[in-house]
C-alpha cells in the first residue's frame, strides 16, 4: 500500500474536523458577521440575545437586501485577530467562553483604516456551542 493512500483518511478527518467548540464558533461568527456581512449565516451560529439582535438587523436590511444576498462589492477590507480569551463559570454551572477580537477595517481604496474591538460570548447549549452575545467597542 502506498504511503499516500494511508494519509488519505487522516486528511479527510482533519478536513472534516469538529467545529463544535467555542473557539471555532466564535471565529466562524466573526468571519460571517463582520468579514462577510452575512447575518443569515451568523444567525445559524447564535442563540438568545445574539439571535434577537441579528433578527432585528436582518429585518432592518430587508428593504435594501434580499435573503442571503451579500454586499461584497461595497464591503471594506476587514481582517481580524483574536486578542484575548476568558472562561467564566456562572450560575447553575453554565460556562461562558468570551473571546476578544480586534478588527482592522480598511476602505476599498485603502485611504482609511480604523480598528474596532469585539467581544464574542459563547455558551454550550444542548451540546452545541453558540454565540449568545456580541458587542463592539
mmCIF file with all atom_site columns, C-alpha atoms in Angstrom:
data_model
loop_
_atom_site.group_PDB
_atom_site.id
_atom_site.type_symbol
_atom_site.label_atom_id
_atom_site.label_alt_id
_atom_site.label_comp_id
_atom_site.label_asym_id
_atom_site.label_entity_id
_atom_site.label_seq_id
_atom_site.pdbx_PDB_ins_code
_atom_site.Cartn_x
_atom_site.Cartn_y
_atom_site.Cartn_z
_atom_site.occupancy
_atom_site.B_iso_or_equiv
_atom_site.pdbx_formal_charge
_atom_site.auth_seq_id
_atom_site.auth_comp_id
_atom_site.auth_asym_id
_atom_site.auth_atom_id
_atom_site.pdbx_PDB_model_num
ATOM 1   C CA . UNK A 1 1   ? 0.000   0.000  0.000  1.00 0.00 ? 1   UNK A CA 1
ATOM 2   C CA . UNK A 1 2   ? 1.363   3.425  -0.927 1.00 0.00 ? 2   UNK A CA 1
ATOM 3   C CA . UNK A 1 3   ? 2.007   5.950  1.863  1.00 0.00 ? 3   UNK A CA 1
ATOM 4   C CA . UNK A 1 4   ? -0.284  8.472  0.150  1.00 0.00 ? 4   UNK A CA 1
ATOM 5   C CA . UNK A 1 5   ? -3.226  6.130  0.480  1.00 0.00 ? 5   UNK A CA 1
ATOM 6   C CA . UNK A 1 6   ? -2.584  5.810  4.201  1.00 0.00 ? 6   UNK A CA 1
ATOM 7   C CA . UNK A 1 7   ? -2.634  9.588  4.571  1.00 0.00 ? 7   UNK A CA 1
ATOM 8   C CA . UNK A 1 8   ? -5.983  9.989  2.830  1.00 0.00 ? 8   UNK A CA 1
ATOM 9   C CA . UNK A 1 9   ? -8.140  9.002  5.840  1.00 0.00 ? 9   UNK A CA 1
ATOM 10  C CA . UNK A 1 10  ? -6.112  11.311 8.067  1.00 0.00 ? 10  UNK A CA 1
ATOM 11  C CA . UNK A 1 11  ? -6.537  14.214 5.663  1.00 0.00 ? 11  UNK A CA 1
ATOM 12  C CA . UNK A 1 12  ? -10.275 13.582 5.432  1.00 0.00 ? 12  UNK A CA 1
ATOM 13  C CA . UNK A 1 13  ? -10.506 13.507 9.225  1.00 0.00 ? 13  UNK A CA 1
ATOM 14  C CA . UNK A 1 14  ? -8.667  16.806 9.551  1.00 0.00 ? 14  UNK A CA 1
ATOM 15  C CA . UNK A 1 15  ? -10.699 18.422 6.769  1.00 0.00 ? 15  UNK A CA 1
ATOM 16  C CA . UNK A 1 16  ? -13.960 17.399 8.418  1.00 0.00 ? 16  UNK A CA 1
ATOM 17  C CA . UNK A 1 17  ? -12.880 18.374 11.913 1.00 0.00 ? 17  UNK A CA 1
ATOM 18  C CA . UNK A 1 18  ? -15.488 19.142 14.510 1.00 0.00 ? 18  UNK A CA 1
ATOM 19  C CA . UNK A 1 19  ? -16.281 22.879 14.595 1.00 0.00 ? 19  UNK A CA 1
ATOM 20  C CA . UNK A 1 20  ? -18.449 22.440 17.702 1.00 0.00 ? 20  UNK A CA 1
ATOM 21  C CA . UNK A 1 21  ? -16.112 24.173 20.135 1.00 0.00 ? 21  UNK A CA 1
ATOM 22  C CA . UNK A 1 22  ? -16.190 27.720 21.490 1.00 0.00 ? 22  UNK A CA 1
ATOM 23  C CA . UNK A 1 23  ? -13.139 28.927 19.559 1.00 0.00 ? 23  UNK A CA 1
ATOM 24  C CA . UNK A 1 24  ? -14.344 27.662 16.181 1.00 0.00 ? 24  UNK A CA 1
ATOM 25  C CA . UNK A 1 25  ? -17.867 29.021 16.682 1.00 0.00 ? 25  UNK A CA 1
ATOM 26  C CA . UNK A 1 26  ? -16.537 32.449 17.679 1.00 0.00 ? 26  UNK A CA 1
ATOM 27  C CA . UNK A 1 27  ? -14.173 32.534 14.675 1.00 0.00 ? 27  UNK A CA 1
ATOM 28  C CA . UNK A 1 28  ? -16.912 31.418 12.288 1.00 0.00 ? 28  UNK A CA 1
ATOM 29  C CA . UNK A 1 29  ? -19.256 34.063 13.689 1.00 0.00 ? 29  UNK A CA 1
ATOM 30  C CA . UNK A 1 30  ? -16.688 36.847 13.250 1.00 0.00 ? 30  UNK A CA 1
ATOM 31  C CA . UNK A 1 31  ? -15.980 35.655 9.715  1.00 0.00 ? 31  UNK A CA 1
ATOM 32  C CA . UNK A 1 32  ? -19.636 35.518 8.640  1.00 0.00 ? 32  UNK A CA 1
ATOM 33  C CA . UNK A 1 33  ? -20.951 38.551 10.516 1.00 0.00 ? 33  UNK A CA 1
ATOM 34  C CA . UNK A 1 34  ? -18.096 41.018 10.308 1.00 0.00 ? 34  UNK A CA 1
ATOM 35  C CA . UNK A 1 35  ? -15.959 39.986 7.342  1.00 0.00 ? 35  UNK A CA 1
ATOM 36  C CA . UNK A 1 36  ? -18.759 38.781 5.006  1.00 0.00 ? 36  UNK A CA 1
ATOM 37  C CA . UNK A 1 37  ? -21.684 40.859 6.419  1.00 0.00 ? 37  UNK A CA 1
ATOM 38  C CA . UNK A 1 38  ? -23.844 37.747 6.210  1.00 0.00 ? 38  UNK A CA 1
ATOM 39  C CA . UNK A 1 39  ? -26.335 37.881 9.051  1.00 0.00 ? 39  UNK A CA 1
ATOM 40  C CA . UNK A 1 40  ? -28.196 34.771 7.836  1.00 0.00 ? 40  UNK A CA 1
ATOM 41  C CA . UNK A 1 41  ? -25.051 32.665 8.184  1.00 0.00 ? 41  UNK A CA 1
ATOM 42  C CA . UNK A 1 42  ? -24.149 34.241 11.523 1.00 0.00 ? 42  UNK A CA 1
ATOM 43  C CA . UNK A 1 43  ? -27.598 33.573 12.947 1.00 0.00 ? 43  UNK A CA 1
ATOM 44  C CA . UNK A 1 44  ? -27.056 29.828 12.458 1.00 0.00 ? 44  UNK A CA 1
ATOM 45  C CA . UNK A 1 45  ? -24.224 30.089 14.991 1.00 0.00 ? 45  UNK A CA 1
ATOM 46  C CA . UNK A 1 46  ? -26.209 32.069 17.550 1.00 0.00 ? 46  UNK A CA 1
ATOM 47  C CA . UNK A 1 47  ? -28.762 31.766 20.320 1.00 0.00 ? 47  UNK A CA 1
ATOM 48  C CA . UNK A 1 48  ? -30.567 34.036 22.768 1.00 0.00 ? 48  UNK A CA 1
ATOM 49  C CA . UNK A 1 49  ? -29.695 37.730 22.729 1.00 0.00 ? 49  UNK A CA 1
ATOM 50  C CA . UNK A 1 50  ? -27.328 37.339 19.762 1.00 0.00 ? 50  UNK A CA 1
ATOM 51  C CA . UNK A 1 51  ? -30.117 35.775 17.685 1.00 0.00 ? 51  UNK A CA 1
ATOM 52  C CA . UNK A 1 52  ? -32.519 38.557 18.668 1.00 0.00 ? 52  UNK A CA 1
ATOM 53  C CA . UNK A 1 53  ? -30.029 41.227 17.604 1.00 0.00 ? 53  UNK A CA 1
ATOM 54  C CA . UNK A 1 54  ? -29.332 39.508 14.294 1.00 0.00 ? 54  UNK A CA 1
ATOM 55  C CA . UNK A 1 55  ? -33.056 39.074 13.577 1.00 0.00 ? 55  UNK A CA 1
ATOM 56  C CA . UNK A 1 56  ? -33.597 42.810 14.171 1.00 0.00 ? 56  UNK A CA 1
ATOM 57  C CA . UNK A 1 57  ? -30.720 43.642 11.841 1.00 0.00 ? 57  UNK A CA 1
ATOM 58  C CA . UNK A 1 58  ? -31.994 41.291 9.134  1.00 0.00 ? 58  UNK A CA 1
ATOM 59  C CA . UNK A 1 59  ? -35.425 42.925 9.396  1.00 0.00 ? 59  UNK A CA 1
ATOM 60  C CA . UNK A 1 60  ? -33.888 46.420 9.058  1.00 0.00 ? 60  UNK A CA 1
ATOM 61  C CA . UNK A 1 61  ? -31.903 45.327 5.995  1.00 0.00 ? 61  UNK A CA 1
ATOM 62  C CA . UNK A 1 62  ? -34.832 43.700 4.154  1.00 0.00 ? 62  UNK A CA 1
ATOM 63  C CA . UNK A 1 63  ? -35.573 46.925 2.284  1.00 0.00 ? 63  UNK A CA 1
ATOM 64  C CA . UNK A 1 64  ? -32.106 47.053 0.740  1.00 0.00 ? 64  UNK A CA 1
ATOM 65  C CA . UNK A 1 65  ? -31.034 43.409 0.619  1.00 0.00 ? 65  UNK A CA 1
ATOM 66  C CA . UNK A 1 66  ? -32.784 40.182 -0.331 1.00 0.00 ? 66  UNK A CA 1
ATOM 67  C CA . UNK A 1 67  ? -32.435 36.869 1.564  1.00 0.00 ? 67  UNK A CA 1
ATOM 68  C CA . UNK A 1 68  ? -28.848 35.548 1.556  1.00 0.00 ? 68  UNK A CA 1
ATOM 69  C CA . UNK A 1 69  ? -27.728 38.497 -0.582 1.00 0.00 ? 69  UNK A CA 1
ATOM 70  C CA . UNK A 1 70  ? -24.335 39.853 0.417  1.00 0.00 ? 70  UNK A CA 1
ATOM 71  C CA . UNK A 1 71  ? -22.766 43.242 -0.206 1.00 0.00 ? 71  UNK A CA 1
ATOM 72  C CA . UNK A 1 72  ? -19.262 42.195 -1.201 1.00 0.00 ? 72  UNK A CA 1
ATOM 73  C CA . UNK A 1 73  ? -18.611 44.883 -3.795 1.00 0.00 ? 73  UNK A CA 1
ATOM 74  C CA . UNK A 1 74  ? -19.223 47.657 -1.263 1.00 0.00 ? 74  UNK A CA 1
ATOM 75  C CA . UNK A 1 75  ? -17.527 45.962 1.691  1.00 0.00 ? 75  UNK A CA 1
ATOM 76  C CA . UNK A 1 76  ? -14.321 47.368 3.123  1.00 0.00 ? 76  UNK A CA 1
ATOM 77  C CA . UNK A 1 77  ? -11.378 45.035 3.580  1.00 0.00 ? 77  UNK A CA 1
ATOM 78  C CA . UNK A 1 78  ? -11.745 43.573 7.091  1.00 0.00 ? 78  UNK A CA 1
ATOM 79  C CA . UNK A 1 79  ? -9.135  41.486 8.847  1.00 0.00 ? 79  UNK A CA 1
ATOM 80  C CA . UNK A 1 80  ? -9.390  40.197 12.389 1.00 0.00 ? 80  UNK A CA 1
ATOM 81  C CA . UNK A 1 81  ? -7.330  38.545 15.056 1.00 0.00 ? 81  UNK A CA 1
ATOM 82  C CA . UNK A 1 82  ? -8.126  37.102 18.440 1.00 0.00 ? 82  UNK A CA 1
ATOM 83  C CA . UNK A 1 83  ? -6.522  39.180 21.189 1.00 0.00 ? 83  UNK A CA 1
ATOM 84  C CA . UNK A 1 84  ? -7.947  37.507 24.278 1.00 0.00 ? 84  UNK A CA 1
ATOM 85  C CA . UNK A 1 85  ? -9.980  34.681 25.761 1.00 0.00 ? 85  UNK A CA 1
ATOM 86  C CA . UNK A 1 86  ? -11.675 34.263 29.122 1.00 0.00 ? 86  UNK A CA 1
ATOM 87  C CA . UNK A 1 87  ? -13.738 31.467 30.650 1.00 0.00 ? 87  UNK A CA 1
ATOM 88  C CA . UNK A 1 88  ? -16.382 32.387 33.198 1.00 0.00 ? 88  UNK A CA 1
ATOM 89  C CA . UNK A 1 89  ? -18.488 29.975 35.252 1.00 0.00 ? 89  UNK A CA 1
ATOM 90  C CA . UNK A 1 90  ? -21.861 31.446 36.049 1.00 0.00 ? 90  UNK A CA 1
ATOM 91  C CA . UNK A 1 91  ? -24.983 30.384 37.921 1.00 0.00 ? 91  UNK A CA 1
ATOM 92  C CA . UNK A 1 92  ? -26.034 26.732 37.655 1.00 0.00 ? 92  UNK A CA 1
ATOM 93  C CA . UNK A 1 93  ? -22.658 25.609 36.286 1.00 0.00 ? 93  UNK A CA 1
ATOM 94  C CA . UNK A 1 94  ? -23.160 27.344 32.943 1.00 0.00 ? 94  UNK A CA 1
ATOM 95  C CA . UNK A 1 95  ? -19.802 28.046 31.344 1.00 0.00 ? 95  UNK A CA 1
ATOM 96  C CA . UNK A 1 96  ? -19.356 31.029 29.079 1.00 0.00 ? 96  UNK A CA 1
ATOM 97  C CA . UNK A 1 97  ? -16.243 31.458 26.986 1.00 0.00 ? 97  UNK A CA 1
ATOM 98  C CA . UNK A 1 98  ? -15.562 35.033 25.908 1.00 0.00 ? 98  UNK A CA 1
ATOM 99  C CA . UNK A 1 99  ? -13.306 35.941 23.011 1.00 0.00 ? 99  UNK A CA 1
ATOM 100 C CA . UNK A 1 100 ? -11.868 39.363 22.273 1.00 0.00 ? 100 UNK A CA 1
ATOM 101 C CA . UNK A 1 101 ? -11.110 40.218 18.670 1.00 0.00 ? 101 UNK A CA 1
ATOM 102 C CA . UNK A 1 102 ? -9.543  43.207 17.023 1.00 0.00 ? 102 UNK A CA 1
ATOM 103 C CA . UNK A 1 103 ? -10.933 44.138 13.628 1.00 0.00 ? 103 UNK A CA 1
ATOM 104 C CA . UNK A 1 104 ? -8.894  46.198 11.193 1.00 0.00 ? 104 UNK A CA 1
ATOM 105 C CA . UNK A 1 105 ? -11.133 47.891 8.670  1.00 0.00 ? 105 UNK A CA 1
ATOM 106 C CA . UNK A 1 106 ? -9.653  49.417 5.521  1.00 0.00 ? 106 UNK A CA 1
ATOM 107 C CA . UNK A 1 107 ? -11.671 51.321 2.974  1.00 0.00 ? 107 UNK A CA 1
ATOM 108 C CA . UNK A 1 108 ? -11.815 49.833 -0.511 1.00 0.00 ? 108 UNK A CA 1
ATOM 109 C CA . UNK A 1 109 ? -9.376  52.449 -1.780 1.00 0.00 ? 109 UNK A CA 1
ATOM 110 C CA . UNK A 1 110 ? -7.025  51.867 1.179  1.00 0.00 ? 110 UNK A CA 1
ATOM 111 C CA . UNK A 1 111 ? -7.121  55.529 2.195  1.00 0.00 ? 111 UNK A CA 1
ATOM 112 C CA . UNK A 1 112 ? -8.810  54.993 5.573  1.00 0.00 ? 112 UNK A CA 1
ATOM 113 C CA . UNK A 1 113 ? -8.001  52.431 8.248  1.00 0.00 ? 113 UNK A CA 1
ATOM 114 C CA . UNK A 1 114 ? -9.634  52.052 11.633 1.00 0.00 ? 114 UNK A CA 1
ATOM 115 C CA . UNK A 1 115 ? -9.780  49.400 14.322 1.00 0.00 ? 115 UNK A CA 1
ATOM 116 C CA . UNK A 1 116 ? -12.633 48.092 16.376 1.00 0.00 ? 116 UNK A CA 1
ATOM 117 C CA . UNK A 1 117 ? -12.673 45.654 19.270 1.00 0.00 ? 117 UNK A CA 1
ATOM 118 C CA . UNK A 1 118 ? -15.336 42.961 19.547 1.00 0.00 ? 118 UNK A CA 1
ATOM 119 C CA . UNK A 1 119 ? -16.319 40.663 22.409 1.00 0.00 ? 119 UNK A CA 1
ATOM 120 C CA . UNK A 1 120 ? -17.991 37.381 21.461 1.00 0.00 ? 120 UNK A CA 1
ATOM 121 C CA . UNK A 1 121 ? -19.667 35.356 24.244 1.00 0.00 ? 121 UNK A CA 1
ATOM 122 C CA . UNK A 1 122 ? -20.225 31.639 23.634 1.00 0.00 ? 122 UNK A CA 1
ATOM 123 C CA . UNK A 1 123 ? -22.181 29.080 25.609 1.00 0.00 ? 123 UNK A CA 1
ATOM 124 C CA . UNK A 1 124 ? -22.746 25.338 25.303 1.00 0.00 ? 124 UNK A CA 1
ATOM 125 C CA . UNK A 1 125 ? -26.480 24.869 24.739 1.00 0.00 ? 125 UNK A CA 1
ATOM 126 C CA . UNK A 1 126 ? -27.746 21.308 24.341 1.00 0.00 ? 126 UNK A CA 1
ATOM 127 C CA . UNK A 1 127 ? -24.229 20.100 23.454 1.00 0.00 ? 127 UNK A CA 1
ATOM 128 C CA . UNK A 1 128 ? -23.800 22.765 20.741 1.00 0.00 ? 128 UNK A CA 1
ATOM 129 C CA . UNK A 1 129 ? -21.601 25.831 21.199 1.00 0.00 ? 129 UNK A CA 1
ATOM 130 C CA . UNK A 1 130 ? -23.418 29.020 20.217 1.00 0.00 ? 130 UNK A CA 1
ATOM 131 C CA . UNK A 1 131 ? -22.715 32.739 20.237 1.00 0.00 ? 131 UNK A CA 1
ATOM 132 C CA . UNK A 1 132 ? -25.095 34.146 22.845 1.00 0.00 ? 132 UNK A CA 1
ATOM 133 C CA . UNK A 1 133 ? -23.927 37.755 22.788 1.00 0.00 ? 133 UNK A CA 1
ATOM 134 C CA . UNK A 1 134 ? -21.588 40.074 20.906 1.00 0.00 ? 134 UNK A CA 1
ATOM 135 C CA . UNK A 1 135 ? -20.570 43.646 21.489 1.00 0.00 ? 135 UNK A CA 1
ATOM 136 C CA . UNK A 1 136 ? -18.290 46.195 19.859 1.00 0.00 ? 136 UNK A CA 1
ATOM 137 C CA . UNK A 1 137 ? -16.249 48.953 21.412 1.00 0.00 ? 137 UNK A CA 1
#
